[in-house]
Amino acid sequence: MTNTAFILPTLFIVTVIVTWTILYRAIDAPKFLWFLLLAWMPLQILLSANGFYLNTTSMPPHFALAIGPPLFLIVYLSLLQRRMLVTNSSLKYLSLLHTVRIAVELVLLFLFQMGEIPKLMTFEGSNPDILSGITAPLVWLAYRKGLVGNSGLLVWNIVCLGSLLNIVVRAILSAPTPFQQFAFDRPNVGVLKAPYVLLPAFIVPAVLFSHVAAILKLSCGVVISLRDLR
């Protein structure tokens, strides 16, 4: 338990840093957005460390503060900044970012073993999302070598987006809120605590954003540039 208490948060923080690094390479966004994101993460850590998100009976749920702003930003960029999203993003890094899902699944497995989340949120239960992380570098390599075209990469993004939505819905419906539908014997409380709150507040939105940006880029007929392949 002592080793896990050290290894697990270390693994998770490294995963957050890797996600940030790849995301920074994936999109050439205005500097203020990066500064906003840098301020966002410690705010979420502070709130969760003080038990803010463990109050699950309030309406609207406190947890809306963790997932609402990132979702709003993704919708804003997708609808109102689509040209910037398509032209200033790199397919290579949008694709490779999904490798962090391997580490995320290991973190979820540890949290399950510690009694913090239900089994259905792990790859031992109803969450096959680790396959998205495993296949990401393979699919990108096949695309880079011309073995898979735009349509193939597009299909992969859509399938893996469905996998992401599967675990997101299960996680939300397993949390001890008025909307809970699953895992009443072992609810999802692990991601309401520090530092794991950054999973729904940062990593999941980053993964979602990467899928949305890649799907827009691949489906809008933009010619793929060298920047996308390097």
PDB file of C-alpha atoms in Angstrom:
ATOM      1  CA  MET A   1       0.000   0.000   0.000  1.00  0.00           C
ATOM      2  CA  THR A   2       2.873   2.353   0.838  1.00  0.00           C
ATOM      3  CA  ASN A   3       4.473   1.759  -2.559  1.00  0.00           C
ATOM      4  CA  THR A   4       1.146   2.292  -4.307  1.00  0.00           C
ATOM      5  CA  ALA A   5       0.584   5.509  -2.361  1.00  0.00           C
ATOM      6  CA  PHE A   6       3.784   6.848  -3.930  1.00  0.00           C
ATOM      7  CA  ILE A   7       3.785   5.194  -7.352  1.00  0.00           C
ATOM      8  CA  LEU A   8       0.167   5.927  -8.275  1.00  0.00           C
ATOM      9  CA  PRO A   9       0.167   9.736  -7.867  1.00  0.00           C
ATOM     10  CA  THR A  10       3.630   9.866  -9.451  1.00  0.00           C
ATOM     11  CA  LEU A  11       2.415   7.907 -12.474  1.00  0.00           C
ATOM     12  CA  PHE A  12      -0.621  10.131 -12.737  1.00  0.00           C
ATOM     13  CA  ILE A  13       1.308  13.413 -12.504  1.00  0.00           C
ATOM     14  CA  VAL A  14       3.748  12.172 -15.162  1.00  0.00           C
ATOM     15  CA  THR A  15       0.739  11.322 -17.345  1.00  0.00           C
ATOM     16  CA  VAL A  16      -0.625  14.849 -16.881  1.00  0.00           C
ATOM     17  CA  ILE A  17       2.742  16.345 -17.865  1.00  0.00           C
ATOM     18  CA  VAL A  18       3.041  14.111 -20.932  1.00  0.00           C
ATOM     19  CA  THR A  19      -0.519  14.988 -21.970  1.00  0.00           C
ATOM     20  CA  TRP A  20       0.241  18.697 -21.620  1.00  0.00           C
ATOM     21  CA  THR A  21       3.479  18.369 -23.621  1.00  0.00           C
ATOM     22  CA  ILE A  22       1.890  16.508 -26.525  1.00  0.00           C
ATOM     23  CA  LEU A  23      -1.148  18.797 -26.542  1.00  0.00           C
ATOM     24  CA  TYR A  24       1.161  21.819 -26.728  1.00  0.00           C
ATOM     25  CA  ARG A  25       2.802  20.294 -29.810  1.00  0.00           C
ATOM     26  CA  ALA A  26      -0.556  19.340 -31.328  1.00  0.00           C
ATOM     27  CA  ILE A  27      -2.155  22.779 -31.573  1.00  0.00           C
ATOM     28  CA  ASP A  28      -0.735  26.240 -32.182  1.00  0.00           C
ATOM     29  CA  ALA A  29      -3.214  28.042 -29.935  1.00  0.00           C
ATOM     30  CA  PRO A  30      -3.085  31.623 -28.611  1.00  0.00           C
ATOM     31  CA  LYS A  31      -0.753  32.017 -25.639  1.00  0.00           C
ATOM     32  CA  PHE A  32      -3.538  33.166 -23.319  1.00  0.00           C
ATOM     33  CA  LEU A  33      -5.242  29.770 -23.680  1.00  0.00           C
ATOM     34  CA  TRP A  34      -2.127  28.016 -22.424  1.00  0.00           C
ATOM     35  CA  PHE A  35      -1.819  30.413 -19.490  1.00  0.00           C
ATOM     36  CA  LEU A  36      -5.500  29.818 -18.730  1.00  0.00           C
ATOM     37  CA  LEU A  37      -4.906  26.083 -18.741  1.00  0.00           C
ATOM     38  CA  LEU A  38      -1.880  26.443 -16.469  1.00  0.00           C
ATOM     39  CA  ALA A  39      -4.048  28.303 -13.959  1.00  0.00           C
ATOM     40  CA  TRP A  40      -6.926  25.850 -14.373  1.00  0.00           C
ATOM     41  CA  MET A  41      -5.073  22.747 -13.201  1.00  0.00           C
ATOM     42  CA  PRO A  42      -3.821  23.988  -9.800  1.00  0.00           C
ATOM     43  CA  LEU A  43      -7.281  25.463  -9.171  1.00  0.00           C
ATOM     44  CA  GLN A  44      -8.817  22.022  -9.659  1.00  0.00           C
ATOM     45  CA  ILE A  45      -6.204  20.432  -7.402  1.00  0.00           C
ATOM     46  CA  LEU A  46      -6.922  23.015  -4.704  1.00  0.00           C
ATOM     47  CA  LEU A  47     -10.693  22.556  -4.882  1.00  0.00           C
ATOM     48  CA  SER A  48     -10.504  18.761  -4.803  1.00  0.00           C
ATOM     49  CA  ALA A  49      -7.897  18.729  -2.011  1.00  0.00           C
ATOM     50  CA  ASN A  50     -10.341  20.716   0.122  1.00  0.00           C
ATOM     51  CA  GLY A  51     -13.162  18.248  -0.532  1.00  0.00           C
ATOM     52  CA  PHE A  52     -15.187  20.585  -2.744  1.00  0.00           C
ATOM     53  CA  TYR A  53     -16.109  17.860  -5.231  1.00  0.00           C
ATOM     54  CA  LEU A  54     -16.924  15.304  -2.536  1.00  0.00           C
ATOM     55  CA  ASN A  55     -20.134  17.252  -1.900  1.00  0.00           C
ATOM     56  CA  THR A  56     -22.169  15.221  -4.363  1.00  0.00           C
ATOM     57  CA  THR A  57     -25.667  16.165  -3.213  1.00  0.00           C
ATOM     58  CA  SER A  58     -25.700  19.801  -4.329  1.00  0.00           C
ATOM     59  CA  MET A  59     -27.676  20.957  -7.359  1.00  0.00           C
ATOM     60  CA  PRO A  60     -26.213  21.677  -9.754  1.00  0.00           C
ATOM     61  CA  PRO A  61     -23.453  19.209  -8.859  1.00  0.00           C
ATOM     62  CA  HIS A  62     -20.152  20.802  -7.858  1.00  0.00           C
ATOM     63  CA  PHE A  63     -18.465  18.512 -10.363  1.00  0.00           C
ATOM     64  CA  ALA A  64     -19.932  20.584 -13.182  1.00  0.00           C
ATOM     65  CA  LEU A  65     -17.207  23.123 -12.394  1.00  0.00           C
ATOM     66  CA  ALA A  66     -14.545  20.542 -13.283  1.00  0.00           C
ATOM     67  CA  ILE A  67     -15.959  19.394 -16.612  1.00  0.00           C
ATOM     68  CA  GLY A  68     -18.126  22.321 -17.755  1.00  0.00           C
ATOM     69  CA  PRO A  69     -15.465  24.904 -18.720  1.00  0.00           C
ATOM     70  CA  PRO A  70     -13.294  22.437 -20.705  1.00  0.00           C
ATOM     71  CA  LEU A  71     -16.332  21.209 -22.631  1.00  0.00           C
ATOM     72  CA  PHE A  72     -17.385  24.789 -23.333  1.00  0.00           C
ATOM     73  CA  LEU A  73     -13.898  25.555 -24.675  1.00  0.00           C
ATOM     74  CA  ILE A  74     -13.962  22.508 -26.960  1.00  0.00           C
ATOM     75  CA  VAL A  75     -17.382  23.500 -28.339  1.00  0.00           C
ATOM     76  CA  TYR A  76     -16.205  27.094 -28.806  1.00  0.00           C
ATOM     77  CA  LEU A  77     -13.078  26.057 -30.703  1.00  0.00           C
ATOM     78  CA  SER A  78     -14.970  23.505 -32.802  1.00  0.00           C
ATOM     79  CA  LEU A  79     -17.775  25.851 -33.852  1.00  0.00           C
ATOM     80  CA  LEU A  80     -16.306  29.352 -33.830  1.00  0.00           C
ATOM     81  CA  GLN A  81     -12.591  28.715 -34.327  1.00  0.00           C
ATOM     82  CA  ARG A  82     -12.802  25.782 -36.722  1.00  0.00           C
ATOM     83  CA  ARG A  83     -10.429  27.272 -39.299  1.00  0.00           C
ATOM     84  CA  MET A  84      -7.755  27.847 -36.660  1.00  0.00           C
ATOM     85  CA  LEU A  85      -8.325  24.348 -35.329  1.00  0.00           C
ATOM     86  CA  VAL A  86      -7.934  22.761 -38.757  1.00  0.00           C
ATOM     87  CA  THR A  87      -4.989  24.783 -40.037  1.00  0.00           C
ATOM     88  CA  ASN A  88      -2.992  25.131 -36.796  1.00  0.00           C
ATOM     89  CA  SER A  89      -3.083  21.535 -35.600  1.00  0.00           C
ATOM     90  CA  SER A  90      -0.800  18.562 -36.199  1.00  0.00           C
ATOM     91  CA  LEU A  91      -2.340  15.197 -37.027  1.00  0.00           C
ATOM     92  CA  LYS A  92       0.775  13.475 -35.740  1.00  0.00           C
ATOM     93  CA  TYR A  93       0.488  14.830 -32.213  1.00  0.00           C
ATOM     94  CA  LEU A  94      -3.311  14.735 -32.192  1.00  0.00           C
ATOM     95  CA  SER A  95      -2.959  10.998 -32.847  1.00  0.00           C
ATOM     96  CA  LEU A  96      -0.026  10.251 -30.552  1.00  0.00           C
ATOM     97  CA  LEU A  97      -1.668  12.044 -27.624  1.00  0.00           C
ATOM     98  CA  HIS A  98      -3.953   9.031 -27.274  1.00  0.00           C
ATOM     99  CA  THR A  99      -1.047   6.891 -26.050  1.00  0.00           C
ATOM    100  CA  VAL A 100      -1.603   8.474 -22.620  1.00  0.00           C
ATOM    101  CA  ARG A 101      -4.755   6.386 -22.392  1.00  0.00           C
ATOM    102  CA  ILE A 102      -2.565   3.370 -21.566  1.00  0.00           C
ATOM    103  CA  ALA A 103      -1.255   5.075 -18.427  1.00  0.00           C
ATOM    104  CA  VAL A 104      -4.743   6.347 -17.599  1.00  0.00           C
ATOM    105  CA  GLU A 105      -6.097   2.807 -17.658  1.00  0.00           C
ATOM    106  CA  LEU A 106      -3.332   1.651 -15.314  1.00  0.00           C
ATOM    107  CA  VAL A 107      -4.214   4.495 -12.937  1.00  0.00           C
ATOM    108  CA  LEU A 108      -7.874   3.470 -13.053  1.00  0.00           C
ATOM    109  CA  LEU A 109      -6.928  -0.139 -12.298  1.00  0.00           C
ATOM    110  CA  PHE A 110      -4.942   0.965  -9.239  1.00  0.00           C
ATOM    111  CA  LEU A 111      -7.825   3.170  -8.081  1.00  0.00           C
ATOM    112  CA  PHE A 112     -10.197   0.214  -8.401  1.00  0.00           C
ATOM    113  CA  GLN A 113      -7.870  -1.978  -6.342  1.00  0.00           C
ATOM    114  CA  MET A 114      -7.837   0.765  -3.689  1.00  0.00           C
ATOM    115  CA  GLY A 115     -11.655   0.809  -3.622  1.00  0.00           C
ATOM    116  CA  GLU A 116     -11.915   4.311  -5.103  1.00  0.00           C
ATOM    117  CA  ILE A 117     -13.760   3.469  -8.335  1.00  0.00           C
ATOM    118  CA  PRO A 118     -15.929   0.561  -9.560  1.00  0.00           C
ATOM    119  CA  LYS A 119     -14.586  -2.299 -11.666  1.00  0.00           C
ATOM    120  CA  LEU A 120     -16.722  -1.271 -14.651  1.00  0.00           C
ATOM    121  CA  MET A 121     -14.433   1.759 -15.122  1.00  0.00           C
ATOM    122  CA  THR A 122     -11.382  -0.468 -15.729  1.00  0.00           C
ATOM    123  CA  PHE A 123     -10.274  -2.725 -18.571  1.00  0.00           C
ATOM    124  CA  GLU A 124     -11.125  -5.654 -16.283  1.00  0.00           C
ATOM    125  CA  GLY A 125     -14.724  -4.451 -16.387  1.00  0.00           C
ATOM    126  CA  SER A 126     -16.577  -2.572 -19.123  1.00  0.00           C
ATOM    127  CA  ASN A 127     -13.851  -0.198 -20.285  1.00  0.00           C
ATOM    128  CA  PRO A 128     -11.832  -1.310 -23.353  1.00  0.00           C
ATOM    129  CA  ASP A 129     -10.355   2.168 -23.833  1.00  0.00           C
ATOM    130  CA  ILE A 130      -6.804   0.912 -23.279  1.00  0.00           C
ATOM    131  CA  LEU A 131      -7.030  -0.445 -26.837  1.00  0.00           C
ATOM    132  CA  SER A 132      -7.275   3.138 -28.106  1.00  0.00           C
ATOM    133  CA  GLY A 133      -3.947   3.925 -26.468  1.00  0.00           C
ATOM    134  CA  ILE A 134      -2.275   0.741 -27.694  1.00  0.00           C
ATOM    135  CA  THR A 135      -3.429   1.171 -31.298  1.00  0.00           C
ATOM    136  CA  ALA A 136      -2.702   4.918 -31.511  1.00  0.00           C
ATOM    137  CA  PRO A 137       1.009   4.675 -32.450  1.00  0.00           C
ATOM    138  CA  LEU A 138       0.332   1.690 -34.715  1.00  0.00           C
ATOM    139  CA  VAL A 139      -2.424   3.462 -36.627  1.00  0.00           C
ATOM    140  CA  TRP A 140      -0.331   6.613 -36.918  1.00  0.00           C
ATOM    141  CA  LEU A 141       2.659   4.649 -38.240  1.00  0.00           C
ATOM    142  CA  ALA A 142       0.413   2.942 -40.797  1.00  0.00           C
ATOM    143  CA  TYR A 143      -0.961   6.342 -41.826  1.00  0.00           C
ATOM    144  CA  ARG A 144       2.530   7.830 -42.041  1.00  0.00           C
ATOM    145  CA  LYS A 145       3.669   5.013 -44.346  1.00  0.00           C
ATOM    146  CA  GLY A 146       0.571   5.283 -46.532  1.00  0.00           C
ATOM    147  CA  LEU A 147      -0.890   1.945 -45.458  1.00  0.00           C
ATOM    148  CA  VAL A 148      -3.932   3.740 -44.024  1.00  0.00           C
ATOM    149  CA  GLY A 149      -5.526   6.747 -45.719  1.00  0.00           C
ATOM    150  CA  ASN A 150      -7.513   9.698 -44.406  1.00  0.00           C
ATOM    151  CA  SER A 151     -10.693   7.627 -44.275  1.00  0.00           C
ATOM    152  CA  GLY A 152      -8.992   4.909 -42.226  1.00  0.00           C
ATOM    153  CA  LEU A 153      -7.607   7.395 -39.711  1.00  0.00           C
ATOM    154  CA  LEU A 154     -11.009   9.086 -39.587  1.00  0.00           C
ATOM    155  CA  VAL A 155     -12.760   5.790 -38.809  1.00  0.00           C
ATOM    156  CA  TRP A 156     -10.206   5.022 -36.088  1.00  0.00           C
ATOM    157  CA  ASN A 157     -10.850   8.413 -34.475  1.00  0.00           C
ATOM    158  CA  ILE A 158     -14.609   7.901 -34.561  1.00  0.00           C
ATOM    159  CA  VAL A 159     -14.390   4.394 -33.061  1.00  0.00           C
ATOM    160  CA  CYS A 160     -12.011   5.533 -30.311  1.00  0.00           C
ATOM    161  CA  LEU A 161     -14.203   8.558 -29.628  1.00  0.00           C
ATOM    162  CA  GLY A 162     -17.048   6.126 -29.027  1.00  0.00           C
ATOM    163  CA  SER A 163     -14.820   4.202 -26.626  1.00  0.00           C
ATOM    164  CA  LEU A 164     -14.037   7.423 -24.758  1.00  0.00           C
ATOM    165  CA  LEU A 165     -17.703   8.366 -24.499  1.00  0.00           C
ATOM    166  CA  ASN A 166     -18.475   4.883 -23.163  1.00  0.00           C
ATOM    167  CA  ILE A 167     -16.193   5.271 -20.155  1.00  0.00           C
ATOM    168  CA  VAL A 168     -17.178   8.907 -19.599  1.00  0.00           C
ATOM    169  CA  VAL A 169     -20.870   7.997 -19.393  1.00  0.00           C
ATOM    170  CA  ARG A 170     -20.158   5.050 -17.104  1.00  0.00           C
ATOM    171  CA  ALA A 171     -17.963   7.207 -14.863  1.00  0.00           C
ATOM    172  CA  ILE A 172     -20.622   9.915 -14.572  1.00  0.00           C
ATOM    173  CA  LEU A 173     -23.400   7.425 -13.848  1.00  0.00           C
ATOM    174  CA  SER A 174     -21.218   5.685 -11.248  1.00  0.00           C
ATOM    175  CA  ALA A 175     -20.512   8.853  -9.265  1.00  0.00           C
ATOM    176  CA  PRO A 176     -22.501   9.308  -6.022  1.00  0.00           C
ATOM    177  CA  THR A 177     -24.796  12.018  -7.368  1.00  0.00           C
ATOM    178  CA  PRO A 178     -28.590  12.202  -7.778  1.00  0.00           C
ATOM    179  CA  PHE A 179     -28.011  10.829 -11.313  1.00  0.00           C
ATOM    180  CA  GLN A 180     -26.176   7.658 -10.205  1.00  0.00           C
ATOM    181  CA  GLN A 181     -27.238   4.484 -12.021  1.00  0.00           C
ATOM    182  CA  PHE A 182     -24.324   2.073 -11.481  1.00  0.00           C
ATOM    183  CA  ALA A 183     -21.932   0.831  -8.795  1.00  0.00           C
ATOM    184  CA  PHE A 184     -23.924   1.728  -5.698  1.00  0.00           C
ATOM    185  CA  ASP A 185     -21.746  -0.644  -3.661  1.00  0.00           C
ATOM    186  CA  ARG A 186     -18.522   1.036  -4.826  1.00  0.00           C
ATOM    187  CA  PRO A 187     -19.199   4.448  -6.376  1.00  0.00           C
ATOM    188  CA  ASN A 188     -16.775   6.498  -8.403  1.00  0.00           C
ATOM    189  CA  VAL A 189     -15.174   8.821  -5.848  1.00  0.00           C
ATOM    190  CA  GLY A 190     -11.511   8.499  -6.836  1.00  0.00           C
ATOM    191  CA  VAL A 191     -11.660  11.133  -9.568  1.00  0.00           C
ATOM    192  CA  LEU A 192     -13.252  13.595  -7.149  1.00  0.00           C
ATOM    193  CA  LYS A 193     -10.011  13.741  -5.163  1.00  0.00           C
ATOM    194  CA  ALA A 194      -6.607  15.329  -5.752  1.00  0.00           C
ATOM    195  CA  PRO A 195      -4.701  14.842  -7.971  1.00  0.00           C
ATOM    196  CA  TYR A 196      -6.985  12.492  -9.913  1.00  0.00           C
ATOM    197  CA  VAL A 197      -9.561  15.214 -10.511  1.00  0.00           C
ATOM    198  CA  LEU A 198      -7.282  16.242 -13.394  1.00  0.00           C
ATOM    199  CA  LEU A 199      -8.447  13.128 -15.226  1.00  0.00           C
ATOM    200  CA  PRO A 200     -11.938  14.540 -15.928  1.00  0.00           C
ATOM    201  CA  ALA A 201     -10.819  18.171 -15.675  1.00  0.00           C
ATOM    202  CA  PHE A 202      -7.860  17.974 -18.075  1.00  0.00           C
ATOM    203  CA  ILE A 203      -6.833  14.611 -19.551  1.00  0.00           C
ATOM    204  CA  VAL A 204     -10.266  13.489 -20.760  1.00  0.00           C
ATOM    205  CA  PRO A 205     -11.020  16.914 -22.333  1.00  0.00           C
ATOM    206  CA  ALA A 206      -7.567  16.838 -23.990  1.00  0.00           C
ATOM    207  CA  VAL A 207      -8.292  13.397 -25.444  1.00  0.00           C
ATOM    208  CA  LEU A 208     -11.767  14.497 -26.539  1.00  0.00           C
ATOM    209  CA  PHE A 209     -10.328  17.637 -28.120  1.00  0.00           C
ATOM    210  CA  SER A 210      -7.733  15.588 -30.010  1.00  0.00           C
ATOM    211  CA  HIS A 211     -10.445  13.398 -31.515  1.00  0.00           C
ATOM    212  CA  VAL A 212     -12.662  16.358 -32.427  1.00  0.00           C
ATOM    213  CA  ALA A 213      -9.787  18.300 -34.016  1.00  0.00           C
ATOM    214  CA  ALA A 214      -8.593  15.262 -35.979  1.00  0.00           C
ATOM    215  CA  ILE A 215     -12.110  14.419 -37.189  1.00  0.00           C
ATOM    216  CA  LEU A 216     -12.669  18.003 -38.341  1.00  0.00           C
ATOM    217  CA  LYS A 217      -9.294  18.074 -40.073  1.00  0.00           C
ATOM    218  CA  LEU A 218      -9.770  14.742 -41.832  1.00  0.00           C
ATOM    219  CA  SER A 219     -13.367  15.355 -42.893  1.00  0.00           C
ATOM    220  CA  CYS A 220     -13.131  18.919 -44.212  1.00  0.00           C
ATOM    221  CA  GLY A 221     -10.996  18.156 -47.253  1.00  0.00           C
ATOM    222  CA  VAL A 222      -7.911  20.079 -46.112  1.00  0.00           C
ATOM    223  CA  VAL A 223      -4.713  18.934 -47.812  1.00  0.00           C
ATOM    224  CA  ILE A 224      -2.491  17.235 -45.247  1.00  0.00           C
ATOM    225  CA  SER A 225       0.768  19.178 -44.909  1.00  0.00           C
ATOM    226  CA  LEU A 226       4.283  18.107 -43.948  1.00  0.00           C
ATOM    227  CA  ARG A 227       3.639  19.537 -40.485  1.00  0.00           C
ATOM    228  CA  ASP A 228       0.988  16.894 -39.981  1.00  0.00           C
ATOM    229  CA  LEU A 229       3.458  14.110 -40.726  1.00  0.00           C
ATOM    230  CA  ARG A 230       6.609  15.230 -38.906  1.00  0.00           C
TER     231      ARG A 230
END
